[in-house]
Amino acid sequence: MQEKYTPADIERAAQQHWDETGAARAVEDHSKPKYYCLSMFPYPSGKLHMGHVRNYTIGDVLSRFHQMQGYNVLQPMGWDAFGMPAENAALANNVAPAGWTYSNIDYMRTQLKSLGFAIDWEREFATCTPAYYRWEQWLFTRLYEKGLVYKKLGTVNWDPVDHTVLANEQVIDGRGWRSGALIEKREIPMYYMKITAYAEELLAELDNLPGWPEQVRLMQKNWIGKSTGVRFAFPYEIDGRPEKLWVFTTRADTIMGVTFVAVAAEHPLAQRAAVNNPELAKFIEECKQGGVAEADIATMEKKGLPTGIFVTHPLTGEQVEVWVGNYVLMSYGDGAVMAVPAHDERDFAFALKYNLPIKQVVGVDGEFFSDQQWAEWYADKVKGTLVNSCQYDGLGYEAAVDAIAADLAAKNLGDKKVQFRLRDWGISRQRYWGCPIPIIHCPTCGDVPVPDDQLPVVLPENVEITGAGSPLAKMPEFYECKCPKCGGDAKRETDTMDTFFESSWYFLRYACPDNTTAMVDERVQYWCKGGIDQYIGGIEHAILHLLYSRFFTKLMRDVGLIGDLGEPFANLLTQGMVVAPTFYREGENGKKLWLNPADVDVVTDERGRPTGATLKADGLPVIIGGTEKMSKSKNNGVDPQSLIEQYGADTARLFMMFAAPPDQSLEWSDAGVEGAYRFLRRLWKLTHDHVQAGTVDAKIDQNSLSTAQADLRRKLHQTMQKVADDYGRRKQFNTAIAAVMELLNAYDKCDLADATGRALAQETLESAALLLFPIVPHIGQALYAELKPGQDAGLSTFPKADPEALKQDEIELMVQVNGKLRGAIRVAADADKASIEAAALASEGALKFMEGKPAKKVVVVPGRLVNIVA
RNA sequence: GCCCGGGUGGUGAAAUUGGUAGACACAAGAGACUUAAAAUCUCUCGCUCUUUGAGUGUACGGGUUCGAUUCCCGUCCCGGGCACCA
């Protein structure tokens, strides 16, 4: 065995061995339980970032651990290859999106391979190939025929200078990122997926996901947002015709406190009122300004204008004025809300601002209502009862809602209704680098789905990207076509699909990536039945991607493609973000130029707090931004390549797993990498020193161990238990590593010179190699082969604790007096409560701090401590 | 603004079911070895004080408990998501 740890050689040899033996190949085998371990596939942005290393190392640890536990493991990898960055790169560097994407994939595949992940590369695919996206076009046409895809108007960000639709990310402070123009909302026809038809099921199934983090289930639940309320109408007359203005509320109990109604700027009533009201028309025009992102709408100043139109209160018959409010969303519910300033905080602020009446209709005993100052209890559903509400006075929330809903129903003006916050999923994108929507627009037949025999609609790869509008819309050779129904001249749809479409079913395709005649086949049943065993990915995907994937699994079931697999992901591990500081300089036009942390030196004061930063290249100051998720747009990603090259894959993997538990966010810093490398070197040396003296049989007679040796052996077997629990149940790899470090610290201190000691040393080192193998497989493979020549660590069984070695005669208990630690006692492991109490009361610490007072109470916590209350 | 997390030494963190706060590391300091450097090894390391001991300490303010980093109420700060970044 060579004396020096040389990661480059070891890693090359191990990877070659795994390649040659097909160690990561996954084949359906019904004799073993399957374990499908999936990590969220990467967008091929150019090179791996730390988040990828973290994500895929977690997946690899779990895959390799389960392999050693006897499972038939599948760990696939692919590329989420459509998306905006390819078009941005095309613009910036004048390269074709396809070529850019494929060369990124080639580079990133090399990087992934150098990290030694046990990935079955024969299942790899990229979503931008027709072989993949043809199936989503095919599915799209099926769903279109079933009415689960439909067309309606949607609101987008419009850049009036570049004449193009912008993504929310491309709108910065209400302006287009390239043109700097003020962005407007614009309504265009789009295709929608009817996810709301599955709202009830998507909500209910959350309760059947015990393997998901509670926080993710809660976020999805709130996102779907089921609420029971009352939908009712305010009757009115306009242009001589009777009409109804519909609203939805979860607070029907406060209906007697309505003092105005607010509608969205796009609401027909607002449009009608603006016809002969120039001021209102101007306000509605103003409301179009700004982007469509909800965060912007929710944080902007609430503004409104009266329409001069009055509607009739359905219960009191009073006239109530209609206002246009910039905070009312047309896309949510009916685009109109009743306003009860007394019991809704936003309405209260709005009423104060515009001097609108505030009418209290809920009271709480002992509380005083002021129409000048908002108080939390005004909106409380539980504490209050109705006042100033005629026949409803004295009723509580539920009784009031019931009575009011019944009265509205009797007047045919409303009823109870279940409403969801979830909206249908708009999938049309006015962009090039995506899957073409397979629809043909015919002047006579209307929208016609592309027939199966004309699929796939192939995305042309030789295009010119200008940043103004979609290139496909400028390519007659793409959009000119014949109607499949009537054969007449027609126009192909030039919008592409949201890239979430690709990522909503890729996990099923890994089961059968080679199938050229069907989207999925029966192999999906083997790998995915009951759900993918472990899914790992960033917490930032907690809602959209995961919800869409759940939705697709149900859609595909209902189209008859996959039977009933259940939920797609049985167990979910949401990895915390790898975050890094951001740095920037401001350009001439105020645009921020983001600088990579690797190119910046941070200046700190004597306490280590950052006081400023300079660019390495020119030594001049840069501005420190916030600490944010590593991203291309903020240029704060750190390339792991230099880390791998300098220290090797095992050090990179070990350090990533040791730095923080997987679900916690990890702030990137170089410090600590050295420590991980040092540990591996030490592990290598300990094994080397032992092997030099000759390997021995690890069989041990428990009775021939010295006390110190028995303690070490107990620690070894405790460590086996702890590490298996950390990998399997807790998924906390940092503590598993710490446990092995502790074990080796103890090993170092123990005298193992005699024959029994040599056997114990052998057992300890063999176990350490296997315990760490899932995290650092290359060195694990090499050390195990030295300790047991001819043996393959990856094919070995994970170490299992021997109950004999775990036995302990005496244990230590802490002694507290009045909850403060005052000493410790040693007692027999099976000592009874009375003798423990006696020993504690007689202990030095207890005697000193009880100062002769009698014990009022003694609490014994078995195996832990004794607390004496004096 | 709304929804979901998080906050523990100089730093990353541990404490798994309410029971020894700071395991395991990083950084720093001191020492050993060495011609020297690197590497390695040993020791110190939350804060304060009257230092063989004691007080205090898990963002902040309250509460429940024999006992709270852990549970409850309120506040502040940081991160993620908010439907066209992926």
Short mmCIF file of N, CA and C in Angstrom, two decimals, chain A residues 229-235 244 246 252 255 314-315 391-392 400-417:
data_model
loop_
_atom_site.label_atom_id
_atom_site.label_comp_id
_atom_site.label_asym_id
_atom_site.label_seq_id
_atom_site.Cartn_x
_atom_site.Cartn_y
_atom_site.Cartn_z
N GLY A 229 -66.67 30.01 1.22
CA GLY A 229 -67.20 31.35 1.46
C GLY A 229 -68.54 31.49 0.77
N VAL A 230 -68.86 32.70 0.46
CA VAL A 230 -70.15 32.97 -0.19
C VAL A 230 -69.87 33.79 -1.45
N ARG A 231 -70.42 33.32 -2.56
CA ARG A 231 -70.37 34.11 -3.78
C ARG A 231 -71.75 34.73 -3.93
N PHE A 232 -71.78 36.03 -4.05
CA PHE A 232 -73.09 36.68 -4.16
C PHE A 232 -73.00 37.89 -5.08
N ALA A 233 -74.17 38.46 -5.39
CA ALA A 233 -74.22 39.53 -6.40
C ALA A 233 -74.85 40.79 -5.84
N PHE A 234 -74.34 41.91 -6.34
CA PHE A 234 -74.97 43.21 -6.12
C PHE A 234 -75.74 43.54 -7.41
N PRO A 235 -77.08 43.58 -7.37
CA PRO A 235 -77.82 43.90 -8.59
C PRO A 235 -77.66 45.38 -8.93
N LYS A 244 -75.82 41.97 -12.74
CA LYS A 244 -75.37 41.58 -11.40
C LYS A 244 -73.85 41.68 -11.32
N TRP A 246 -70.89 40.24 -9.41
CA TRP A 246 -70.59 39.10 -8.53
C TRP A 246 -69.29 39.31 -7.76
N ALA A 252 -68.65 36.60 4.83
CA ALA A 252 -70.04 37.00 4.58
C ALA A 252 -70.70 37.55 5.85
N ILE A 255 -71.16 41.30 5.91
CA ILE A 255 -71.80 41.86 4.71
C ILE A 255 -72.58 43.15 5.02
N PRO A 314 -77.45 43.58 -1.59
CA PRO A 314 -78.47 42.54 -1.76
C PRO A 314 -79.35 42.33 -0.54
N LEU A 315 -78.92 42.76 0.64
CA LEU A 315 -79.73 42.54 1.84
C LEU A 315 -80.37 43.83 2.36
N GLN A 391 -81.33 41.82 11.97
CA GLN A 391 -81.74 40.50 12.47
C GLN A 391 -80.57 39.58 12.78
N TYR A 392 -79.35 39.92 12.32
CA TYR A 392 -78.20 39.04 12.55
C TYR A 392 -77.45 39.38 13.84
N ALA A 400 -73.69 33.41 11.55
CA ALA A 400 -73.98 34.57 10.72
C ALA A 400 -73.81 34.24 9.24
N VAL A 401 -72.72 33.53 8.90
CA VAL A 401 -72.47 33.16 7.50
C VAL A 401 -73.62 32.28 7.01
N ASP A 402 -74.03 31.31 7.85
CA ASP A 402 -75.12 30.41 7.46
C ASP A 402 -76.41 31.18 7.19
N ALA A 403 -76.76 32.07 8.11
CA ALA A 403 -78.01 32.82 7.99
C ALA A 403 -77.98 33.73 6.77
N ILE A 404 -76.85 34.40 6.58
CA ILE A 404 -76.74 35.35 5.47
C ILE A 404 -76.74 34.61 4.13
N ALA A 405 -76.02 33.49 4.07
CA ALA A 405 -76.01 32.71 2.82
C ALA A 405 -77.41 32.23 2.48
N ALA A 406 -78.15 31.81 3.51
CA ALA A 406 -79.52 31.31 3.28
C ALA A 406 -80.41 32.43 2.75
N ASP A 407 -80.27 33.62 3.33
CA ASP A 407 -81.11 34.75 2.88
C ASP A 407 -80.75 35.17 1.46
N LEU A 408 -79.44 35.13 1.12
CA LEU A 408 -79.02 35.48 -0.24
C LEU A 408 -79.56 34.44 -1.23
N ALA A 409 -79.50 33.17 -0.82
CA ALA A 409 -79.99 32.11 -1.70
C ALA A 409 -81.49 32.28 -1.94
N ALA A 410 -82.23 32.65 -0.88
CA ALA A 410 -83.68 32.83 -1.01
C ALA A 410 -84.00 33.93 -2.01
N LYS A 411 -83.11 34.92 -2.11
CA LYS A 411 -83.32 36.01 -3.06
C LYS A 411 -82.71 35.69 -4.41
N ASN A 412 -82.14 34.48 -4.52
CA ASN A 412 -81.48 34.08 -5.76
C ASN A 412 -80.30 35.00 -6.10
N LEU A 413 -79.64 35.48 -5.05
CA LEU A 413 -78.53 36.42 -5.28
C LEU A 413 -77.20 35.88 -4.76
N GLY A 414 -77.17 34.58 -4.45
CA GLY A 414 -75.88 34.06 -3.99
C GLY A 414 -76.03 32.76 -3.25
N ASP A 415 -74.88 32.17 -2.94
CA ASP A 415 -74.87 30.91 -2.20
C ASP A 415 -73.47 30.63 -1.69
N LYS A 416 -73.40 29.63 -0.81
CA LYS A 416 -72.07 29.20 -0.34
C LYS A 416 -71.30 28.62 -1.51
N LYS A 417 -70.00 28.82 -1.48
CA LYS A 417 -69.20 28.31 -2.58
C LYS A 417 -67.80 27.99 -2.09
#
